[in-house]
CSV table of C-alpha atoms in Angstrom, one decimal:
chain,number,residue,atom,x,y,z
A,1,UNK,CA,3.2,7.8,22.9
A,2,UNK,CA,0.5,6.2,20.7
A,3,UNK,CA,-1.2,3.2,22.9
A,4,UNK,CA,-2.3,1.6,19.1
A,5,UNK,CA,-0.3,0.3,16.9
A,6,UNK,CA,-2.4,1.0,14.0
A,7,UNK,CA,-0.4,2.9,11.3
A,8,UNK,CA,1.7,-0.2,12.5
A,9,UNK,CA,-1.2,-2.8,11.7
A,10,UNK,CA,-1.9,-1.0,8.0
A,11,UNK,CA,1.3,-1.5,7.7
A,12,UNK,CA,1.4,-4.7,8.0
A,13,UNK,CA,-1.4,-5.4,6.8
A,14,UNK,CA,-0.4,-4.1,3.0
A,15,UNK,CA,2.9,-5.8,2.6
A,16,UNK,CA,1.1,-8.8,3.5
A,17,UNK,CA,-1.8,-8.1,0.7
A,18,UNK,CA,1.3,-6.9,-1.8
A,19,UNK,CA,3.4,-9.9,-0.9
A,20,UNK,CA,0.0,-12.3,-2.0
A,21,UNK,CA,0.0,-10.5,-5.3
A,22,UNK,CA,3.4,-11.2,-5.8
A,23,UNK,CA,3.5,-15.3,-5.4
A,24,UNK,CA,0.0,-14.6,-8.0
A,25,UNK,CA,2.4,-12.9,-10.2
A,26,UNK,CA,5.0,-14.3,-9.9
A,27,UNK,CA,3.5,-17.7,-10.8
A,28,UNK,CA,2.7,-17.1,-14.3
A,29,UNK,CA,0.7,-20.1,-14.8
A,30,UNK,CA,-1.3,-18.7,-17.8
A,31,UNK,CA,-3.8,-20.8,-18.9
A,32,UNK,CA,-2.8,-21.7,-23.2
A,33,UNK,CA,-4.7,-19.0,-25.2
A,34,UNK,CA,-4.4,-16.7,-22.7
A,35,UNK,CA,-1.6,-14.8,-22.2
A,36,UNK,CA,-2.9,-12.3,-21.4
A,37,UNK,CA,-4.7,-13.0,-17.6
A,38,UNK,CA,0.2,-13.0,-16.6
A,39,UNK,CA,-0.5,-9.5,-17.4
A,40,UNK,CA,-3.4,-8.5,-15.3
A,41,UNK,CA,-1.7,-9.9,-12.2
A,42,UNK,CA,1.5,-8.4,-13.2
A,43,UNK,CA,-0.4,-5.1,-13.4
A,44,UNK,CA,-2.2,-5.6,-10.2
A,45,UNK,CA,0.7,-6.3,-8.6
A,46,UNK,CA,2.8,-3.2,-10.2
A,47,UNK,CA,-0.4,-1.3,-9.5
A,48,UNK,CA,-1.3,-2.2,-5.6
A,49,UNK,CA,2.4,-1.9,-5.5
A,50,UNK,CA,2.9,1.7,-6.6
A,51,UNK,CA,-0.3,3.3,-5.4
A,52,UNK,CA,1.3,2.5,-1.2
A,53,UNK,CA,4.9,3.6,-2.6
A,54,UNK,CA,3.6,7.1,-3.4
A,55,UNK,CA,1.7,7.4,-0.9
A,56,UNK,CA,3.9,6.1,2.2
A,57,UNK,CA,6.1,9.3,-0.1
A,58,UNK,CA,3.4,11.6,0.5
A,59,UNK,CA,1.5,10.8,4.3
A,60,UNK,CA,4.7,9.8,6.3
A,61,UNK,CA,7.7,10.7,4.8
A,62,UNK,CA,6.2,14.4,5.7
A,63,UNK,CA,5.2,13.4,9.5
A,64,UNK,CA,8.6,12.5,9.7
A,65,UNK,CA,10.8,14.7,8.7
A,66,UNK,CA,8.7,16.9,11.1
A,67,UNK,CA,8.1,14.8,14.1
A,68,UNK,CA,11.4,13.4,14.5
A,69,UNK,CA,16.1,14.6,15.6
A,70,UNK,CA,16.8,11.9,12.8
A,71,UNK,CA,14.1,12.6,10.7
A,72,UNK,CA,16.2,14.2,7.9
A,73,UNK,CA,18.0,11.2,7.6
A,74,UNK,CA,15.7,8.4,8.1
A,75,UNK,CA,13.8,10.1,5.1
A,76,UNK,CA,17.2,10.6,3.1
A,77,UNK,CA,17.4,6.2,3.5
A,78,UNK,CA,13.6,5.1,2.8
A,79,UNK,CA,13.3,7.4,0.1
A,80,UNK,CA,17.0,5.8,-1.4
A,81,UNK,CA,15.0,2.3,-1.0
A,82,UNK,CA,12.2,3.6,-1.8
A,83,UNK,CA,14.3,4.7,-5.6
A,84,UNK,CA,15.7,1.0,-5.5
A,85,UNK,CA,12.3,-1.3,-5.2
A,86,UNK,CA,10.7,1.5,-7.8
A,87,UNK,CA,13.0,1.1,-10.6
A,88,UNK,CA,13.4,-2.9,-9.7
A,89,UNK,CA,9.9,-2.3,-10.6
A,90,UNK,CA,10.2,-1.3,-13.5
A,91,UNK,CA,12.0,-3.3,-14.6
A,92,UNK,CA,8.4,-5.6,-14.0
A,93,UNK,CA,6.8,-3.9,-16.2
A,94,UNK,CA,9.1,-3.4,-19.7
A,95,UNK,CA,10.0,-6.9,-19.5
A,96,UNK,CA,6.1,-7.7,-19.0
A,97,UNK,CA,5.5,-5.4,-22.0
A,98,UNK,CA,8.4,-7.0,-24.1
A,99,UNK,CA,11.1,-4.7,-24.2
A,100,UNK,CA,14.3,-5.3,-25.7
A,101,UNK,CA,17.0,-4.0,-23.0
A,102,UNK,CA,15.1,-6.4,-21.0
A,103,UNK,CA,15.8,-9.5,-23.4
A,104,UNK,CA,19.4,-10.7,-21.9
A,105,UNK,CA,16.9,-11.0,-18.4
A,106,UNK,CA,14.8,-14.2,-17.3
A,107,UNK,CA,11.5,-14.0,-15.0
A,108,UNK,CA,13.9,-16.1,-12.2
A,109,UNK,CA,16.3,-13.2,-11.6
A,110,UNK,CA,14.0,-10.4,-12.5
A,111,UNK,CA,12.2,-12.2,-8.9
A,112,UNK,CA,14.6,-11.8,-7.6
A,113,UNK,CA,15.8,-8.0,-7.5
A,114,UNK,CA,11.8,-7.1,-6.5
A,115,UNK,CA,12.3,-9.5,-2.9
A,116,UNK,CA,15.8,-8.8,-2.0
A,117,UNK,CA,14.5,-4.8,-2.9
A,118,UNK,CA,10.8,-5.0,-1.2
A,119,UNK,CA,12.5,-6.5,1.8
A,120,UNK,CA,14.2,-3.6,2.4
A,121,UNK,CA,11.5,-1.0,1.7
A,122,UNK,CA,9.1,-2.8,3.8
A,123,UNK,CA,11.7,-3.2,7.1
A,124,UNK,CA,12.6,0.8,6.5
A,125,UNK,CA,8.5,2.0,6.2
A,126,UNK,CA,8.2,-0.7,9.4
A,127,UNK,CA,10.8,0.9,11.0
A,128,UNK,CA,8.7,4.7,10.4
A,129,UNK,CA,5.2,3.2,11.4
A,130,UNK,CA,7.4,2.4,14.7
A,131,UNK,CA,9.1,5.5,15.1
A,132,UNK,CA,5.7,7.8,14.3
A,133,UNK,CA,3.8,5.7,17.3
A,134,UNK,CA,5.8,6.1,19.8
A,135,UNK,CA,6.5,10.2,18.8
A,136,UNK,CA,2.3,10.7,17.9
A,137,UNK,CA,-0.8,10.4,20.7
A,138,UNK,CA,-3.7,7.5,19.1
A,139,UNK,CA,-6.0,10.2,17.5
A,140,UNK,CA,-2.7,11.1,15.8
A,141,UNK,CA,-1.9,7.9,13.9
A,142,UNK,CA,-5.7,6.9,13.7
A,143,UNK,CA,-6.1,10.1,11.1
A,144,UNK,CA,-3.2,9.7,9.7
A,145,UNK,CA,-4.0,5.7,8.8
A,146,UNK,CA,-7.2,7.1,7.6
A,147,UNK,CA,-4.6,9.3,5.7
A,148,UNK,CA,-2.4,6.4,4.2
A,149,UNK,CA,-5.6,5.2,2.8
A,150,UNK,CA,-6.9,8.0,0.5
A,151,UNK,CA,-2.9,9.2,-0.7
A,152,UNK,CA,-3.8,5.3,-1.7
A,153,UNK,CA,-6.6,5.5,-3.6
A,154,UNK,CA,-5.3,8.6,-5.6
A,155,UNK,CA,-1.5,8.0,-6.5
A,156,UNK,CA,-0.5,6.3,-8.7
A,157,UNK,CA,0.1,3.2,-10.5
A,158,UNK,CA,3.0,2.6,-11.7
A,159,UNK,CA,6.2,3.4,-10.6
A,160,UNK,CA,8.3,6.8,-10.7
A,161,UNK,CA,12.2,6.8,-9.6
A,162,UNK,CA,13.7,9.3,-11.1
A,163,UNK,CA,10.3,12.1,-10.1
A,164,UNK,CA,10.4,13.9,-6.8
A,165,UNK,CA,9.7,11.7,-3.9
A,166,UNK,CA,9.3,14.9,-1.6
A,167,UNK,CA,8.6,17.9,-0.6
A,168,UNK,CA,6.1,20.7,-3.5
A,169,UNK,CA,8.0,19.3,-5.8
A,170,UNK,CA,7.3,15.8,-4.8
A,171,UNK,CA,3.7,16.7,-4.4
A,172,UNK,CA,3.6,18.7,-7.7
A,173,UNK,CA,5.4,15.1,-9.5
A,174,UNK,CA,2.6,12.6,-7.7
A,175,UNK,CA,0.0,14.5,-8.6
A,176,UNK,CA,1.0,15.2,-12.6
A,177,UNK,CA,1.6,11.7,-13.4
A,178,UNK,CA,-0.7,10.2,-11.5
A,179,UNK,CA,-2.7,11.3,-14.1
A,180,UNK,CA,-1.0,10.7,-17.7
A,181,UNK,CA,-1.2,7.7,-15.3
A,182,UNK,CA,-4.3,6.7,-15.4
A,183,UNK,CA,-4.0,8.0,-20.3
A,184,UNK,CA,-2.5,5.1,-20.0
A,185,UNK,CA,-3.6,2.3,-18.3
A,186,UNK,CA,-6.5,3.2,-20.4
A,187,UNK,CA,-4.6,3.5,-23.6
A,188,UNK,CA,-2.7,0.3,-22.2
A,189,UNK,CA,-6.3,-1.5,-21.2
A,190,UNK,CA,-4.3,-2.3,-17.2
A,191,UNK,CA,-5.5,-3.4,-15.3
A,192,UNK,CA,-5.4,-1.5,-11.4
A,193,UNK,CA,-7.6,-2.6,-8.5
A,194,UNK,CA,-8.0,-0.5,-5.8
A,195,UNK,CA,-6.0,-0.8,-2.6
A,196,UNK,CA,-8.7,-3.1,-0.2
A,197,UNK,CA,-9.5,-1.0,2.6
A,198,UNK,CA,-9.5,-2.8,6.2
A,199,UNK,CA,-12.4,-4.0,8.1
A,200,UNK,CA,-14.8,-0.9,9.8
A,201,UNK,CA,-14.6,-2.5,13.9
A,202,UNK,CA,-18.7,-2.3,14.4
A,203,UNK,CA,-20.0,0.0,17.0
A,204,UNK,CA,-19.7,0.0,20.4
A,205,UNK,CA,-23.3,0.9,22.8
A,206,UNK,CA,-23.5,4.3,22.9
A,207,UNK,CA,-22.6,4.9,18.9
A,208,UNK,CA,-25.5,1.8,18.6
A,209,UNK,CA,-27.9,4.0,21.1
A,210,UNK,CA,-26.9,7.2,19.0
A,211,UNK,CA,-27.5,5.0,15.2
A,212,UNK,CA,-30.8,3.7,17.4
A,213,UNK,CA,-29.6,0.3,15.8
A,214,UNK,CA,-28.6,-2.0,18.5
A,215,UNK,CA,-26.7,-5.1,17.3
A,216,UNK,CA,-27.4,-7.7,20.6
A,217,UNK,CA,-25.0,-10.3,21.6
A,218,UNK,CA,-26.3,-14.1,20.0
A,219,UNK,CA,-24.9,-16.0,22.4
A,220,UNK,CA,-27.3,-13.6,25.4
A,221,UNK,CA,-30.0,-14.1,23.4
A,222,UNK,CA,-29.8,-17.6,23.9
A,223,UNK,CA,-29.2,-18.5,27.1
A,224,UNK,CA,-32.5,-15.9,28.2
A,225,UNK,CA,-34.0,-17.1,25.2
A,226,UNK,CA,-35.7,-20.9,27.2
A,227,UNK,CA,-36.1,-18.9,30.7
A,228,UNK,CA,-38.5,-16.0,28.7
A,229,UNK,CA,-40.8,-18.8,28.0
């Protein structure tokens, strides 16, 4: 059982950042003559959300299935929630680019669907993180959080609800879709931000010693400085 919540914290930070992206996309307040500004905010939200969902499929879902006795049931329910969210995100992109099939929907209804689907997916994802925290030791959790961040950088940048999500077929589909998405992002001039990395903790005293890069406590220097003179 892990004594650190590094994985759950990483998931919470990601969803906090996605919530900020969503609010920026929802604002729809581009200056006159710059309609592309709205698309940039929507693209940033869709791109980062898609990368995170694909990374969770690649990294967390297999461990849940292997480590937990009810892993198959958890994965089944989670993948169902992810597909529902990806369908909604695909509607957002189609609405953004003016698909005729979206003409009967207004933006408020679209964003309302996003809110509902994201809340369900977030709840299930956070549960997966907590269950893994209970099942794995600290080293495994730290490596898993790092793998998740690495997978986000190499994940597809668009929602793909109808491709396989798990197993070997899921891995193959993500590789193919990553290449295809990069091509179409370039063709459309679509800006997809790289997922942000959490700040690394400062090195401890032992690490500072071996790196020959000591960082003295400024409070100590302030307190001892006058006495030395």
